[in-house]
Amino acid sequence: MNPDPQKTAPVLSDENAPDSPLAPPIARRKPVEHVLHDDRRVDHYDWLRHKEDPEVVAYLEAENAYTDAVLKATLDFQETLYQEMLARIQQTDLTVPYRLRGYLYFTKTFEGQQYPQHFREPVDDFGGEELLLDLNQLAEGHSFLGLGAFDVSDDNQLLAYSTDTTGFRQYTLHVKDLRTTKMLPLRIERVTSVAWATDNKTLFYTIEDETTKRSYRLYRHVLGSTDPDPLLYEETDERFHVEIERTRSGAYLLLTSTSHTTSEVRFLRADNPFGPFQLIAGREDNHEYYADHHPGPLPG
């Protein structure tokens, strides 16, 4: 450990300097104080949170170099294990389709490709398969790709989806016109959940806080509008995060605030996107509840 953390220090600690290429790098200590709810916490490695900082990059590269050096003798064994596991995976496969508004939606994976492709086809089987999203194509130029939201508008013509290319679950929202296969000029960062209104042009979405990654704000966006998206709700209690979704009936939008032990739900008719969300029941400590909507009477 660095005996004087206040002193300017290199990325790697001078103490226990490596005598050989196999000595592990040691991160320097730089205390940062955090105070939350009158509780004081000192984090000596807070600087490692800043992933774009050249010091952080240099340290991670040193860690990777050390790992490569230590595991170099096992490269053949690693390849043997990888091929053994790969042989047990059915690489060319498809998922069981689910039915939504006259279409069957499913994904396919193909041998040699890292990510699935998303398809749909009409229930009546006329018109054949339609490729909606090829994650392999979206991953080109990136070392990683994750898919978050995947939500088709009620008229089946627009696809709202979000992708993460960082590996930090930091998703960017896009909208694709399925009639023309063209992308709409929409790009919203740090989106955590998405839901369409029934007018096929209004999107509700939640975003995360840049520092804590807590999903805490709900916005509304109208396609084609150049006005700033209005903030509809902000969750100020740091124990809670929010999510927007449609009920299974499609008739309502649900905004759910949840902590580990407590929840509350607000609702809005999906055909009234500019109306106010209404609270079902206020939050009570250690009381969780969730809501859905059935379009007709339950069977007897």
Tab-separated table of C-alpha atoms in Angstrom:
chain	number	residue	atom	x	y	z
A	1	MET	CA	0.000	0.000	0.000
A	2	ASN	CA	1.102	3.546	-0.605
A	3	PRO	CA	2.050	4.911	2.861
A	4	ASP	CA	1.194	8.456	1.839
A	5	PRO	CA	-2.019	8.361	-0.269
A	6	GLN	CA	-2.205	12.164	-0.436
A	7	LYS	CA	1.061	12.227	-2.358
A	8	THR	CA	0.950	12.275	-6.123
A	9	ALA	CA	1.528	8.697	-7.202
A	10	PRO	CA	1.931	6.822	-10.471
A	11	VAL	CA	-0.790	4.512	-11.731
A	12	LEU	CA	1.005	1.551	-10.156
A	13	SER	CA	2.159	1.702	-6.551
A	14	ASP	CA	5.899	2.033	-5.975
A	15	GLU	CA	5.648	-0.368	-3.066
A	16	ASN	CA	6.391	-3.974	-3.985
A	17	ALA	CA	7.564	-2.915	-7.441
A	18	PRO	CA	7.572	-5.950	-9.719
A	19	ASP	CA	10.852	-7.848	-9.968
A	20	SER	CA	9.625	-9.987	-12.858
A	21	PRO	CA	7.006	-9.851	-15.616
A	22	LEU	CA	4.764	-12.106	-13.484
A	23	ALA	CA	4.505	-9.713	-10.550
A	24	PRO	CA	0.945	-8.312	-10.418
A	25	PRO	CA	0.331	-4.589	-10.854
A	26	ILE	CA	-0.826	-2.834	-7.669
A	27	ALA	CA	-3.291	0.044	-7.965
A	28	ARG	CA	-2.405	3.240	-6.149
A	29	ARG	CA	-4.586	4.515	-3.307
A	30	LYS	CA	-6.186	7.947	-3.497
A	31	PRO	CA	-8.826	8.553	-0.804
A	32	VAL	CA	-12.165	10.075	-1.817
A	33	GLU	CA	-14.732	10.780	0.887
A	34	HIS	CA	-18.441	10.049	0.386
A	35	VAL	CA	-21.099	11.125	2.880
A	36	LEU	CA	-24.601	9.662	2.553
A	37	HIS	CA	-27.276	9.843	5.251
A	38	ASP	CA	-24.620	11.164	7.656
A	39	ASP	CA	-22.530	8.071	7.064
A	40	ARG	CA	-18.917	8.788	6.059
A	41	ARG	CA	-17.149	6.367	3.748
A	42	VAL	CA	-13.633	6.696	2.302
A	43	ASP	CA	-12.995	4.966	-1.019
A	44	HIS	CA	-9.297	4.662	-1.840
A	45	TYR	CA	-10.011	3.355	-5.338
A	46	ASP	CA	-12.724	5.765	-6.472
A	47	TRP	CA	-10.435	6.910	-9.291
A	48	LEU	CA	-10.965	3.546	-11.009
A	49	ARG	CA	-14.596	4.506	-11.711
A	50	HIS	CA	-13.447	6.988	-14.376
A	51	LYS	CA	-13.126	4.511	-17.222
A	52	GLU	CA	-12.026	7.103	-19.817
A	53	ASP	CA	-9.158	8.396	-17.650
A	54	PRO	CA	-5.746	7.517	-19.195
A	55	GLU	CA	-4.543	6.368	-15.765
A	56	VAL	CA	-7.403	3.889	-15.498
A	57	VAL	CA	-6.806	2.618	-19.026
A	58	ALA	CA	-3.084	2.182	-18.303
A	59	TYR	CA	-3.813	0.254	-15.112
A	60	LEU	CA	-6.319	-2.057	-16.816
A	61	GLU	CA	-3.853	-2.695	-19.636
A	62	ALA	CA	-1.246	-3.651	-17.021
A	63	GLU	CA	-3.766	-6.021	-15.414
A	64	ASN	CA	-4.523	-7.597	-18.791
A	65	ALA	CA	-0.828	-7.982	-19.579
A	66	TYR	CA	-0.270	-9.684	-16.231
A	67	THR	CA	-3.207	-12.028	-16.818
A	68	ASP	CA	-1.932	-12.943	-20.291
A	69	ALA	CA	1.538	-13.643	-18.911
A	70	VAL	CA	0.271	-15.844	-16.056
A	71	LEU	CA	-2.094	-17.836	-18.275
A	72	LYS	CA	0.179	-18.118	-21.298
A	73	ALA	CA	1.093	-21.713	-20.459
A	74	THR	CA	-2.595	-22.710	-20.510
A	75	LEU	CA	-3.484	-21.371	-23.982
A	76	ASP	CA	-3.759	-24.840	-25.545
A	77	PHE	CA	-5.856	-26.059	-22.630
A	78	GLN	CA	-8.119	-22.988	-22.886
A	79	GLU	CA	-8.746	-23.748	-26.556
A	80	THR	CA	-9.511	-27.387	-25.740
A	81	LEU	CA	-12.060	-26.346	-23.104
A	82	TYR	CA	-13.634	-23.778	-25.447
A	83	GLN	CA	-14.055	-26.288	-28.280
A	84	GLU	CA	-15.469	-28.868	-25.858
A	85	MET	CA	-18.093	-26.421	-24.577
A	86	LEU	CA	-18.866	-25.192	-28.100
A	87	ALA	CA	-19.474	-28.766	-29.243
A	88	ARG	CA	-22.275	-29.029	-26.682
A	89	ILE	CA	-24.102	-25.952	-27.965
A	90	GLN	CA	-26.558	-26.094	-30.847
A	91	GLN	CA	-25.275	-23.045	-32.688
A	92	THR	CA	-27.884	-23.036	-35.453
A	93	ASP	CA	-31.204	-22.825	-33.635
A	94	LEU	CA	-34.407	-20.805	-33.257
A	95	THR	CA	-36.577	-19.841	-30.320
A	96	VAL	CA	-40.201	-20.796	-29.787
A	97	PRO	CA	-42.239	-17.992	-31.440
A	98	TYR	CA	-44.635	-15.777	-29.526
A	99	ARG	CA	-47.782	-14.274	-31.042
A	100	LEU	CA	-48.444	-10.519	-31.091
A	101	ARG	CA	-51.036	-8.630	-33.166
A	102	GLY	CA	-51.119	-11.000	-36.122
A	103	TYR	CA	-47.418	-11.895	-36.185
A	104	LEU	CA	-45.202	-14.612	-34.787
A	105	TYR	CA	-41.943	-13.225	-33.348
A	106	PHE	CA	-38.825	-15.379	-32.895
A	107	THR	CA	-35.030	-15.296	-33.035
A	108	LYS	CA	-32.522	-17.414	-34.941
A	109	THR	CA	-28.894	-18.149	-34.234
A	110	PHE	CA	-26.464	-19.394	-36.877
A	111	GLU	CA	-23.198	-21.274	-36.532
A	112	GLY	CA	-20.221	-18.945	-36.520
A	113	GLN	CA	-22.255	-15.868	-35.565
A	114	GLN	CA	-22.063	-14.431	-32.085
A	115	TYR	CA	-25.508	-12.810	-31.834
A	116	PRO	CA	-29.087	-13.782	-32.784
A	117	GLN	CA	-31.253	-12.343	-35.535
A	118	HIS	CA	-34.808	-11.210	-34.759
A	119	PHE	CA	-37.585	-12.209	-37.163
A	120	ARG	CA	-41.346	-12.183	-37.497
A	121	GLU	CA	-43.827	-13.704	-39.910
A	122	PRO	CA	-47.595	-13.329	-40.350
A	123	VAL	CA	-49.714	-15.803	-38.430
A	124	ASP	CA	-51.513	-16.718	-41.670
A	125	ASP	CA	-48.078	-17.715	-43.094
A	126	PHE	CA	-48.480	-15.453	-46.128
A	127	GLY	CA	-45.552	-13.158	-46.871
A	128	GLY	CA	-42.773	-15.215	-45.302
A	129	GLU	CA	-40.185	-14.261	-42.703
A	130	GLU	CA	-39.212	-10.638	-42.114
A	131	LEU	CA	-35.828	-9.797	-40.608
A	132	LEU	CA	-36.339	-7.058	-38.039
A	133	LEU	CA	-32.928	-6.799	-36.392
A	134	ASP	CA	-29.582	-8.456	-37.043
A	135	LEU	CA	-27.496	-8.011	-33.913
A	136	ASN	CA	-24.394	-9.272	-35.708
A	137	GLN	CA	-24.654	-6.374	-38.131
A	138	LEU	CA	-25.211	-3.890	-35.300
A	139	ALA	CA	-22.163	-5.284	-33.484
A	140	GLU	CA	-19.782	-4.557	-36.361
A	141	GLY	CA	-17.029	-2.240	-35.181
A	142	HIS	CA	-17.758	-2.959	-31.518
A	143	SER	CA	-16.232	-5.508	-29.160
A	144	PHE	CA	-19.573	-6.038	-27.425
A	145	LEU	CA	-23.300	-5.646	-28.044
A	146	GLY	CA	-26.227	-6.020	-25.675
A	147	LEU	CA	-29.923	-5.668	-26.561
A	148	GLY	CA	-32.232	-4.011	-24.040
A	149	ALA	CA	-35.675	-2.847	-25.150
A	150	PHE	CA	-37.437	-4.494	-28.114
A	151	ASP	CA	-40.931	-3.048	-28.540
A	152	VAL	CA	-43.106	-2.894	-31.688
A	153	SER	CA	-45.752	-0.181	-32.106
A	154	ASP	CA	-49.433	-1.126	-32.166
A	155	ASP	CA	-49.663	-0.695	-35.939
A	156	ASN	CA	-46.724	-3.141	-36.356
A	157	GLN	CA	-44.748	-0.576	-38.352
A	158	LEU	CA	-42.170	0.823	-35.908
A	159	LEU	CA	-39.612	-0.940	-33.716
A	160	ALA	CA	-38.199	0.794	-30.646
A	161	TYR	CA	-35.058	-0.934	-29.419
A	162	SER	CA	-32.035	-0.105	-27.289
A	163	THR	CA	-28.448	-1.338	-27.500
A	164	ASP	CA	-25.377	-1.244	-25.280
A	165	THR	CA	-21.923	-1.312	-26.883
A	166	THR	CA	-19.958	-0.535	-23.712
A	167	GLY	CA	-20.625	-3.549	-21.503
A	168	PHE	CA	-21.750	-1.199	-18.718
A	169	ARG	CA	-25.511	-1.743	-19.329
A	170	GLN	CA	-25.687	1.766	-20.783
A	171	TYR	CA	-28.400	1.561	-23.441
A	172	THR	CA	-29.154	3.930	-26.326
A	173	LEU	CA	-32.700	4.066	-27.729
A	174	HIS	CA	-33.346	3.861	-31.486
A	175	VAL	CA	-36.484	3.559	-33.637
A	176	LYS	CA	-36.599	1.630	-36.911
A	177	ASP	CA	-39.287	1.991	-39.578
A	178	LEU	CA	-40.132	-1.616	-40.426
A	179	ARG	CA	-41.832	-0.615	-43.673
A	180	THR	CA	-38.728	0.979	-45.180
A	181	THR	CA	-36.051	-0.626	-42.894
A	182	LYS	CA	-34.720	2.926	-42.365
A	183	MET	CA	-33.711	4.329	-38.985
A	184	LEU	CA	-35.556	7.354	-37.620
A	185	PRO	CA	-33.419	10.325	-36.501
A	186	LEU	CA	-33.805	9.485	-32.821
A	187	ARG	CA	-31.054	8.660	-30.352
A	188	ILE	CA	-31.648	8.815	-26.595
A	189	GLU	CA	-28.904	7.831	-24.156
A	190	ARG	CA	-29.075	5.848	-20.900
A	191	VAL	CA	-32.567	4.457	-21.502
A	192	THR	CA	-33.693	1.735	-19.082
A	193	SER	CA	-37.253	0.919	-20.252
A	194	VAL	CA	-39.597	1.861	-23.108
A	195	ALA	CA	-43.323	1.660	-23.895
A	196	TRP	CA	-45.467	2.836	-26.838
A	197	ALA	CA	-48.792	4.642	-26.602
A	198	THR	CA	-51.509	3.370	-28.934
A	199	ASP	CA	-51.150	6.359	-31.300
A	200	ASN	CA	-47.978	4.767	-32.760
A	201	LYS	CA	-45.987	7.965	-32.377
A	202	THR	CA	-45.655	8.578	-28.626
A	203	LEU	CA	-42.923	6.828	-26.672
A	204	PHE	CA	-42.523	6.776	-22.913
A	205	TYR	CA	-39.055	5.996	-21.626
A	206	THR	CA	-37.091	5.970	-18.377
A	207	ILE	CA	-33.431	6.908	-18.004
A	208	GLU	CA	-30.715	6.197	-15.454
A	209	ASP	CA	-28.635	8.547	-13.345
A	210	GLU	CA	-25.163	8.887	-14.869
A	211	THR	CA	-23.376	8.345	-11.560
A	212	THR	CA	-25.449	5.770	-9.694
A	213	LYS	CA	-27.021	4.050	-12.751
A	214	ARG	CA	-30.346	4.139	-10.893
A	215	SER	CA	-33.365	4.345	-13.196
A	216	TYR	CA	-35.099	7.445	-11.852
A	217	ARG	CA	-36.794	9.635	-14.502
A	218	LEU	CA	-39.726	9.154	-16.894
A	219	TYR	CA	-39.992	11.167	-20.140
A	220	ARG	CA	-42.397	11.312	-23.096
A	221	HIS	CA	-41.242	11.651	-26.710
A	222	VAL	CA	-43.421	12.307	-29.773
A	223	LEU	CA	-41.834	11.152	-33.018
A	224	GLY	CA	-40.985	14.074	-35.264
A	225	SER	CA	-41.143	16.641	-32.478
A	226	THR	CA	-38.164	18.966	-31.986
A	227	ASP	CA	-39.333	20.184	-28.571
A	228	PRO	CA	-37.496	18.965	-25.460
A	229	ASP	CA	-39.066	15.813	-24.075
A	230	PRO	CA	-41.076	16.676	-20.949
A	231	LEU	CA	-40.068	15.146	-17.631
A	232	LEU	CA	-43.185	13.375	-16.325
A	233	TYR	CA	-41.862	11.827	-13.118
A	234	GLU	CA	-38.673	11.798	-11.047
A	235	GLU	CA	-38.027	9.278	-8.283
A	236	THR	CA	-36.174	11.199	-5.573
A	237	ASP	CA	-35.850	8.366	-3.056
A	238	GLU	CA	-32.457	6.791	-3.746
A	239	ARG	CA	-33.729	3.381	-2.624
A	240	PHE	CA	-36.184	3.182	-5.545
A	241	HIS	CA	-35.885	2.746	-9.282
A	242	VAL	CA	-38.620	3.146	-11.929
A	243	GLU	CA	-39.784	1.189	-14.975
A	244	ILE	CA	-42.408	1.894	-17.664
A	245	GLU	CA	-44.343	-0.891	-19.406
A	246	ARG	CA	-47.657	-1.764	-21.073
A	247	THR	CA	-50.158	-4.105	-19.472
A	248	ARG	CA	-50.672	-7.443	-21.171
A	249	SER	CA	-54.039	-6.200	-22.417
A	250	GLY	CA	-52.304	-3.231	-24.057
A	251	ALA	CA	-54.883	-0.858	-22.581
A	252	TYR	CA	-52.704	0.808	-19.937
A	253	LEU	CA	-49.224	2.087	-19.255
A	254	LEU	CA	-47.767	1.228	-15.863
A	255	LEU	CA	-45.054	3.201	-14.093
A	256	THR	CA	-43.667	1.077	-11.260
A	257	SER	CA	-41.359	2.349	-8.508
A	258	THR	CA	-39.620	-0.419	-6.562
A	259	SER	CA	-37.043	-0.883	-3.833
A	260	HIS	CA	-35.938	-4.215	-2.366
A	261	THR	CA	-38.984	-4.405	-0.082
A	262	THR	CA	-41.506	-1.780	-1.234
A	263	SER	CA	-43.302	-0.781	-4.441
A	264	GLU	CA	-45.992	1.491	-5.830
A	265	VAL	CA	-47.648	1.698	-9.262
A	266	ARG	CA	-49.114	4.531	-11.352
A	267	PHE	CA	-51.247	3.965	-14.440
A	268	LEU	CA	-52.318	5.814	-17.596
A	269	ARG	CA	-54.602	4.764	-20.436
A	270	ALA	CA	-52.416	3.952	-23.430
A	271	ASP	CA	-54.814	5.816	-25.741
A	272	ASN	CA	-54.449	8.987	-23.657
A	273	PRO	CA	-50.682	9.638	-23.755
A	274	PHE	CA	-50.957	13.273	-22.625
A	275	GLY	CA	-53.030	12.501	-19.546
A	276	PRO	CA	-51.726	12.316	-15.976
A	277	PHE	CA	-50.505	9.093	-14.385
A	278	GLN	CA	-52.705	8.058	-11.448
A	279	LEU	CA	-51.466	6.346	-8.313
A	280	ILE	CA	-53.013	2.981	-7.431
A	281	ALA	CA	-51.768	2.831	-3.830
A	282	GLY	CA	-49.058	4.806	-2.096
A	283	ARG	CA	-45.888	3.099	-0.968
A	284	GLU	CA	-45.727	1.521	2.468
A	285	ASP	CA	-42.576	0.090	4.027
A	286	ASN	CA	-42.245	-3.669	3.501
A	287	HIS	CA	-45.310	-3.769	1.228
A	288	GLU	CA	-44.825	-4.852	-2.386
A	289	TYR	CA	-47.568	-4.974	-4.996
A	290	TYR	CA	-47.668	-5.061	-8.804
A	291	ALA	CA	-50.444	-4.502	-11.332
A	292	ASP	CA	-51.669	-5.808	-14.670
A	293	HIS	CA	-54.906	-5.537	-16.659
A	294	HIS	CA	-57.138	-8.153	-18.233
A	295	PRO	CA	-59.308	-6.983	-21.151
A	296	GLY	CA	-62.373	-8.941	-20.056
A	297	PRO	CA	-63.927	-10.824	-17.125
A	298	LEU	CA	-61.895	-13.638	-15.664
A	299	PRO	CA	-63.197	-17.151	-16.502
A	300	GLY	CA	-65.381	-18.741	-13.859
